Short mmCIF file of C-alpha atoms in Angstrom, two decimals:
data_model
loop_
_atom_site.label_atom_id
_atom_site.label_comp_id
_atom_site.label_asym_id
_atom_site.label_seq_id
_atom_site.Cartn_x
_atom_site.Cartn_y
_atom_site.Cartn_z
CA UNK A 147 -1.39 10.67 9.49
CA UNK A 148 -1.52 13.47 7.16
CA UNK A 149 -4.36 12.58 4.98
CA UNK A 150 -7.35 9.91 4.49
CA UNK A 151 -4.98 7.69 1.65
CA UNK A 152 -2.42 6.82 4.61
CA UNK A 153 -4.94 5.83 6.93
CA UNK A 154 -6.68 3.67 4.35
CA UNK A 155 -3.59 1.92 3.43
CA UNK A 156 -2.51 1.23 7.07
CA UNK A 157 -5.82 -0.57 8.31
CA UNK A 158 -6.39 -2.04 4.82
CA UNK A 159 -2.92 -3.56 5.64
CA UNK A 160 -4.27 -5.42 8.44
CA UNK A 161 -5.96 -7.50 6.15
CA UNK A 162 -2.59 -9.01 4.98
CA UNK A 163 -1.92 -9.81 8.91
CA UNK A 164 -5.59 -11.40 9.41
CA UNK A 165 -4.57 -13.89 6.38
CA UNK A 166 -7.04 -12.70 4.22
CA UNK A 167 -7.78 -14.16 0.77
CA UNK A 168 -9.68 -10.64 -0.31
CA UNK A 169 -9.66 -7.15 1.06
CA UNK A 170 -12.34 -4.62 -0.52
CA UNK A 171 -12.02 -0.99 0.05
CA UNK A 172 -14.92 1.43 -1.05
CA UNK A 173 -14.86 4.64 -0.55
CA UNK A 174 -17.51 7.63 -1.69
CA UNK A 175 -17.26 10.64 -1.30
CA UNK A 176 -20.49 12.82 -0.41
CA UNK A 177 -21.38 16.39 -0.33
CA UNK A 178 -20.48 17.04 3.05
CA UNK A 179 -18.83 13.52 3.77
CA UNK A 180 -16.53 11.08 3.05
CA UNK A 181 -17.67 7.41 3.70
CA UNK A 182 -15.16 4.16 4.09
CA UNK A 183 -15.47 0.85 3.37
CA UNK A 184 -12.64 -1.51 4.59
CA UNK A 185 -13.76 -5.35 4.74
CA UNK A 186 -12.12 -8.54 4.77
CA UNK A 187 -12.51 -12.10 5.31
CA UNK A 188 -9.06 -13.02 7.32
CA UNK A 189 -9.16 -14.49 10.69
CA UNK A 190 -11.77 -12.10 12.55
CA UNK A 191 -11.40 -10.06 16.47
CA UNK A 192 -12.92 -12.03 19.21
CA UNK A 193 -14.67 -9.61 21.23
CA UNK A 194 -12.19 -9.50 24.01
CA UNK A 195 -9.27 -8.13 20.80
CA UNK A 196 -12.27 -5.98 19.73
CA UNK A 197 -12.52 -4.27 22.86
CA UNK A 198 -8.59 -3.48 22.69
CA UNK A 199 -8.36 -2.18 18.98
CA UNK A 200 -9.98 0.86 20.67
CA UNK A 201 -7.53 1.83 22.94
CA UNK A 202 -3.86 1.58 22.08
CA UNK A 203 -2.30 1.19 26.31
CA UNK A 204 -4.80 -1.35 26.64
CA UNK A 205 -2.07 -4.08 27.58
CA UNK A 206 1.70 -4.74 27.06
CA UNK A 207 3.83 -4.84 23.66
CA UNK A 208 4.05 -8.52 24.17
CA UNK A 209 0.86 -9.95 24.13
CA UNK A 210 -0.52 -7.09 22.16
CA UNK A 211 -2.47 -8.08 18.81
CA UNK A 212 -3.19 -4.58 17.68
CA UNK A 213 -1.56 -1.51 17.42
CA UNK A 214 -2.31 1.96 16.83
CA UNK A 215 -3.31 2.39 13.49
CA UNK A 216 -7.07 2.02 14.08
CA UNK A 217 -6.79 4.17 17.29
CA UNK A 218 -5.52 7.13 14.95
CA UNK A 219 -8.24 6.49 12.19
CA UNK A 220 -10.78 6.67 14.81
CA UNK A 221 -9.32 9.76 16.14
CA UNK A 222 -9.22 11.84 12.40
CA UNK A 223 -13.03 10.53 12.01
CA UNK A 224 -14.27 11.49 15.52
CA UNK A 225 -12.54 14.86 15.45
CA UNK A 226 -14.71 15.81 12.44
CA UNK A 227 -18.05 14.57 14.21
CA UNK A 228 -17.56 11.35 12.50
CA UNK A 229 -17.04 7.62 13.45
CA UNK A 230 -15.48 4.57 12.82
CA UNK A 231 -17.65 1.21 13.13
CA UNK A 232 -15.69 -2.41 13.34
CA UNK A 233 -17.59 -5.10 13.02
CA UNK A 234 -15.66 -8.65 13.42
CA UNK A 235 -16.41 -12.13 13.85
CA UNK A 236 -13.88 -14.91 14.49
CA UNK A 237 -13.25 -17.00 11.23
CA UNK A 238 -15.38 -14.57 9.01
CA UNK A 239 -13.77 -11.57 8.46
CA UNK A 240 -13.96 -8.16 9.31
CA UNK A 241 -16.00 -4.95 8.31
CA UNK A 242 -14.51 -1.10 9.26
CA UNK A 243 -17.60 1.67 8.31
CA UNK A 244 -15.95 5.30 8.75
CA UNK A 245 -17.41 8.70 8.39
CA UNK A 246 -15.25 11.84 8.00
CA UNK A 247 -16.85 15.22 7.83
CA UNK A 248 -15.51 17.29 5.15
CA UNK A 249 -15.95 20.51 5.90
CA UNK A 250 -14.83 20.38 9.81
CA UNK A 251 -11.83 22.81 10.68
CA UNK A 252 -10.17 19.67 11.97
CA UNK A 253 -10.83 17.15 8.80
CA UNK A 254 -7.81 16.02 7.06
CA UNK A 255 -7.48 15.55 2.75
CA UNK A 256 -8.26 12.76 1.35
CA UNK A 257 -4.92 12.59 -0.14
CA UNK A 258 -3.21 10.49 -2.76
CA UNK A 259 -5.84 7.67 -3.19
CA UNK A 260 -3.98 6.28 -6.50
CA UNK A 261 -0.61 5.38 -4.42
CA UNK A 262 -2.44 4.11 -1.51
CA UNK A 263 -4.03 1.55 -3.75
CA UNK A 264 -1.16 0.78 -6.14
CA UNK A 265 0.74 -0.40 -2.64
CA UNK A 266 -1.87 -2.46 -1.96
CA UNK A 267 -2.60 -3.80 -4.98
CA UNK A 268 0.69 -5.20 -5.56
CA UNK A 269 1.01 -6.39 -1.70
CA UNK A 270 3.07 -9.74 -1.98
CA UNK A 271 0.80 -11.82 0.37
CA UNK A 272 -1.20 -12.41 -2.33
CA UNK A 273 -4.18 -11.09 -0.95
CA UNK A 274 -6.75 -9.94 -3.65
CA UNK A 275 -7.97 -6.42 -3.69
CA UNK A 276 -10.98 -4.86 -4.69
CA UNK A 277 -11.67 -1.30 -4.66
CA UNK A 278 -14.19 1.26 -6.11
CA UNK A 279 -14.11 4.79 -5.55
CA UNK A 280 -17.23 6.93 -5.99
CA UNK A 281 -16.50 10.82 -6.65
CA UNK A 282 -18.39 13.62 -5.50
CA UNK A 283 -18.55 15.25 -8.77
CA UNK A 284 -21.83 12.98 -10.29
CA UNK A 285 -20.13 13.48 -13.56
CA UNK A 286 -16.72 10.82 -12.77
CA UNK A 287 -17.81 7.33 -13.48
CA UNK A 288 -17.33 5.20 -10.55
CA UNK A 289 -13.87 3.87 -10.80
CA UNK A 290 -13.08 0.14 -9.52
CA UNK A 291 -10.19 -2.20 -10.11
CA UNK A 292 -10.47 -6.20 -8.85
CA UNK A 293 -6.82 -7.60 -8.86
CA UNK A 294 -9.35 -11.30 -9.43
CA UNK A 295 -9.66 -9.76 -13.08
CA UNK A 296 -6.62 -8.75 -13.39
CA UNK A 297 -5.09 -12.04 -12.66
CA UNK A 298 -7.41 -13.27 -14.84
CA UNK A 299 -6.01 -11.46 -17.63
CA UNK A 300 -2.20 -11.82 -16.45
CA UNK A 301 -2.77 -15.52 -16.74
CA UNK A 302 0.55 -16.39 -14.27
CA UNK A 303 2.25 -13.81 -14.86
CA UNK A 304 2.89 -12.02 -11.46
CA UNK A 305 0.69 -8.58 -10.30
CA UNK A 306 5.04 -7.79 -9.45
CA UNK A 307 5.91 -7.79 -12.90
CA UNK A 308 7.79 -4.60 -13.26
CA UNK A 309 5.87 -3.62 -16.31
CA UNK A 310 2.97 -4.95 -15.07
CA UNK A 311 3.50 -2.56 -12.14
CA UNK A 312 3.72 0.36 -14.16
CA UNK A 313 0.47 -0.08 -15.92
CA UNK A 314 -1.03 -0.55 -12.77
CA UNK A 315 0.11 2.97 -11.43
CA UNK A 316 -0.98 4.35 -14.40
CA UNK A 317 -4.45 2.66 -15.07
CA UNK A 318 -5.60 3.43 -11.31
CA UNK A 319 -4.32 6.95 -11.82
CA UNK A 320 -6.14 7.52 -15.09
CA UNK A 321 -9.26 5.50 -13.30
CA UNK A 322 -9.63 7.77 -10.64
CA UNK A 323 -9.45 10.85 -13.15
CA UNK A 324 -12.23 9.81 -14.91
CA UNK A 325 -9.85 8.84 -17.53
CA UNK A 326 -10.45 5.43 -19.04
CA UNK A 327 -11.34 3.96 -22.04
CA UNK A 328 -14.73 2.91 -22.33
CA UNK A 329 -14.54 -0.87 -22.82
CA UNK B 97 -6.14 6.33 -22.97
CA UNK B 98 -5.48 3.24 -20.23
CA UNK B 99 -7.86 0.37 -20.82
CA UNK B 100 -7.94 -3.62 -19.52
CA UNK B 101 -7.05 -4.27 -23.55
CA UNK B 102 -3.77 -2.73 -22.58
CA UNK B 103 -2.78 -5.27 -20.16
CA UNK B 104 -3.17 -8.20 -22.62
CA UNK B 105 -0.48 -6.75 -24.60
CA UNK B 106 2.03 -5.98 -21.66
CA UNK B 107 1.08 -9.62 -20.38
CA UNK B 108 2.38 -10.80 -24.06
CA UNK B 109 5.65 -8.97 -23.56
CA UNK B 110 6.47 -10.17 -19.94
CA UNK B 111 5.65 -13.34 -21.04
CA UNK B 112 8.47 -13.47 -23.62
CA UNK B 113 10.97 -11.85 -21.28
CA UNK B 114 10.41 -13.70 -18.35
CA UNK B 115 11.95 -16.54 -18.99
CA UNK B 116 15.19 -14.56 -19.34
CA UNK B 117 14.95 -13.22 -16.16
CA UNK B 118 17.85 -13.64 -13.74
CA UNK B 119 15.84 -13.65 -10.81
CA UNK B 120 18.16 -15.21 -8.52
CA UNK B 121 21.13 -13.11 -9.32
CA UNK B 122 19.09 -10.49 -8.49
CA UNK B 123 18.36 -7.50 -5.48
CA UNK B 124 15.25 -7.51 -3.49
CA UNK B 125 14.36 -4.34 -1.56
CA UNK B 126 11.90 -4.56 1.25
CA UNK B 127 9.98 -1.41 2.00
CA UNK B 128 9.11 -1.29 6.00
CA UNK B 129 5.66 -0.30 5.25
CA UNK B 130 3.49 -0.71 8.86
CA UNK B 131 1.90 2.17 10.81
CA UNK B 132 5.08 4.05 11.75
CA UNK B 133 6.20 3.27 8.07
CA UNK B 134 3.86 4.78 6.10
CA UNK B 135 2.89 7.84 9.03
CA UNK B 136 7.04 8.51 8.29
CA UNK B 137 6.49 8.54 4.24
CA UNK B 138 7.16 4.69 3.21
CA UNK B 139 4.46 4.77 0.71
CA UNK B 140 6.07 7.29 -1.96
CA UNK B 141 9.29 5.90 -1.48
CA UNK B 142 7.86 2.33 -2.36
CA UNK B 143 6.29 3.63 -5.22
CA UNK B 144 9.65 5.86 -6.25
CA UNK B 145 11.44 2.24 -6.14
CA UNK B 146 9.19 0.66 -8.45
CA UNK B 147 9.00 3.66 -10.95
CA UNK B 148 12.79 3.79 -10.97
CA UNK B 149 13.26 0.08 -11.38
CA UNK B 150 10.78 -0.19 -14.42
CA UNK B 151 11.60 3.54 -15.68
CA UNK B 152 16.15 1.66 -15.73
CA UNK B 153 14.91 -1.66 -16.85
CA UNK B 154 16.48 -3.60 -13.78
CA UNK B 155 14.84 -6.97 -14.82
CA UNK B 156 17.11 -8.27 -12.03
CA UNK B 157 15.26 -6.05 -8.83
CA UNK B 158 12.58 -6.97 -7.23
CA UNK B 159 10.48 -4.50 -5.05
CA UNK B 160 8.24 -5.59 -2.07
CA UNK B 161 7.08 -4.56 1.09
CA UNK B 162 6.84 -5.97 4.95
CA UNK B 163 5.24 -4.69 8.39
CA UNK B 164 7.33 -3.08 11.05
CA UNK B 165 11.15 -3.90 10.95
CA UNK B 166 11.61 -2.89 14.40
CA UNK B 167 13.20 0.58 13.99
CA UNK B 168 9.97 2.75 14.12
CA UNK B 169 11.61 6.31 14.92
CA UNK B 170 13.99 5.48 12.36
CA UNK B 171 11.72 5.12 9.30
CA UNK B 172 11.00 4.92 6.34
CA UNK B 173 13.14 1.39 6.65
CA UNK B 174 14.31 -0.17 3.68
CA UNK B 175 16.22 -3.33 3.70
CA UNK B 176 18.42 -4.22 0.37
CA UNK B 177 19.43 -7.78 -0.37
CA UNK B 178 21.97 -8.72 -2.67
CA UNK B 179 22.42 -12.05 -4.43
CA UNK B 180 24.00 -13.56 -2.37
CA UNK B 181 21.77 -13.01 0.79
CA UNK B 182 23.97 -10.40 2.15
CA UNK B 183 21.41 -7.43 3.40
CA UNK B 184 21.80 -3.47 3.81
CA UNK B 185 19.85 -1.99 6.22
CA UNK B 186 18.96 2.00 5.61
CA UNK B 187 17.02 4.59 7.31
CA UNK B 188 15.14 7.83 6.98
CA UNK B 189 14.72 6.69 3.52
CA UNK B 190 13.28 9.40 1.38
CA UNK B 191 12.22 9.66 -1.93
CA UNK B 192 15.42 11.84 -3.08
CA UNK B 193 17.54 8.74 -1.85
CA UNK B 194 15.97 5.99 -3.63
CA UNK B 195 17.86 7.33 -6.45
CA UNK B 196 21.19 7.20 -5.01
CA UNK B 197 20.59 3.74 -3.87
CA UNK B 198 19.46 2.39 -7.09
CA UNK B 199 22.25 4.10 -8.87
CA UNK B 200 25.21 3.44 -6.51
CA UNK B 201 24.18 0.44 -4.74
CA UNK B 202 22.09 -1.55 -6.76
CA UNK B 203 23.65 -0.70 -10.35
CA UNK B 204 27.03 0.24 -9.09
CA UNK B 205 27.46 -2.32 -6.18
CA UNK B 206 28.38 0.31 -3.67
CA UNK B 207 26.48 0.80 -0.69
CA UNK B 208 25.48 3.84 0.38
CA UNK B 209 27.30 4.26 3.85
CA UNK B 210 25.98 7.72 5.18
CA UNK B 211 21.90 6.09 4.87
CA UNK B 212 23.01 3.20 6.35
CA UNK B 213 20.79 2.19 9.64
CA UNK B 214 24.31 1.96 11.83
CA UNK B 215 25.72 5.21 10.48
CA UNK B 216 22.23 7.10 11.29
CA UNK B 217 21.90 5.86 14.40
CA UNK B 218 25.74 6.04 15.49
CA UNK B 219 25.00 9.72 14.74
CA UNK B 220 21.92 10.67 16.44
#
């Protein structure tokens, strides 16, 4: 993976696999840092699937149930000094904390967050996404966007909604520029 | 300046058009979007799609995304469907072809043989 945005799209996608209801993604960015928040409340690791998420030759394709999209995040954290914590319980959901030091020769860019988002945002498993991105730079309000609300608002009209689409781009764009009307 | 206020009013809008909406004579394009998707670009070429669908007013596309489709050295993956079921299968998808294949195959009914999955693979 190039950057941090691809990464946080692939193992927030594994909420859509865990038959999730909600996914929330946080991430904040620190002065020498860059913390991650991935948490959902699909179907949960036993321990024994826990143990494999590590380690991508664990066992064969076909009773495999992960593949190697956390082994690669946990590689671009720990390279950096850094670390990725799962937490998981069966039935509850799971928690992902990572830590990704900025300024190590082998830390990657956070890349585009907006996109990453967007994509999830309109997934079409129906899976509700929360995220809220705290900036370095004190002065950029904390941006967040609950697809809950904006469903809310949409009243049955679908998240897919070409148009609605567009403004969706567009708002988290502008939202993570610092770039929104006060309401 | 983007606000929630916004919404309301494009929710008014959709709300009057959708009922027009020819949704079953209609293309859906699946975006392979899983680890070796989005490592091999997927996610701008998702995002070109539904720009370029909204930007030409297809009312009549839909854009959505799956996990792995199976070809993972082959990616970015994006299945077309026409009305009528039939699917297109191309590879190595990249954002300067999602124009070609919204302007030849999904406005002009043509599909675009050299992206096609067989004709990529039958030359590699």
């Amino acid at each position: 993976m190039v950057d941090l945005s691809l990464h946080i799209l692939d193992v927030a996608s594994n909420a859509f696999k865990a038959n999730a209801s909600c996914v929330q993604v946080t991430i904040e960015e620190n002065e020498n840092d860059i913390e991650i928040w991935i948490e959902d409340d699909g179907c949960g690791m036993s321990r024994e699937v826990l143990e494999q998420v590590t380690n991508p030759f664990f066992t064969s394709r076909k009773t495999r149930k992960v593949g190697v999209g956390i082994p690669l995040f946990i590689q671009t954290c720990e390279q950096t000094g850094g670390y990725v914590h799962i937490q998981s319980t069966v039935g509850v959901g799971t928690c992902i904390h990572a830590k990704m030091y900025t300024h190590h020769i082998d830390a990657i860019p956070l890349g585009d967050i907006a996109e990453s988002i967007f994509v999830l945002v309109i997934n079409p498993y129906q899976v509700d996404v929360h995220f809220k991105m705290k900036h370095k730079e004190k002065s950029c309000p904390v941006f967040e966007i609950d697809t809950q609300q904006i469903k809310e608002i949409l009243e049955g009209i679908p998240l897919t909604e070409p148009s609605v689409m567009s403004w969706i781009k567009e708002y988290i764009t502008a939202g993570l520029a610092g770039e929104l009307e006060n309401e | 300046m983007k606000s929630l206020a916004e919404l309301k009013k494009i929710r008014e809008e959709a709300a009057s058009k959708i009922n027009l909406r020819t949704a079953k004579d209609g293309y859906r394009v699946v975006v392979g979007m899983a680890t070796c998707g989005i490592t091999a670009g997927a996610r701008p070429v998702l995002a070109a799609f539904v720009d370029q669908v909204a930007a030409k007013n297809l009312d009549n596309v839909t854009v959505t995304q799956v996990g792995c489709l199976g070809e993972c050295a082959l990616e970015p993956v994006v299945e077309v469907f026409d009305a009528q079921g039939n699917r297109t299968t191309y590879a190595e998808v990249h954002v300067a072809d999602v124009e070609t294949i919204i302007e030849q195959h999904i406005i002009g009914g043509n599909v675009v043989t050299e992206k096609t999955l067989e004709v990529i693979k039958a030359a590699k």
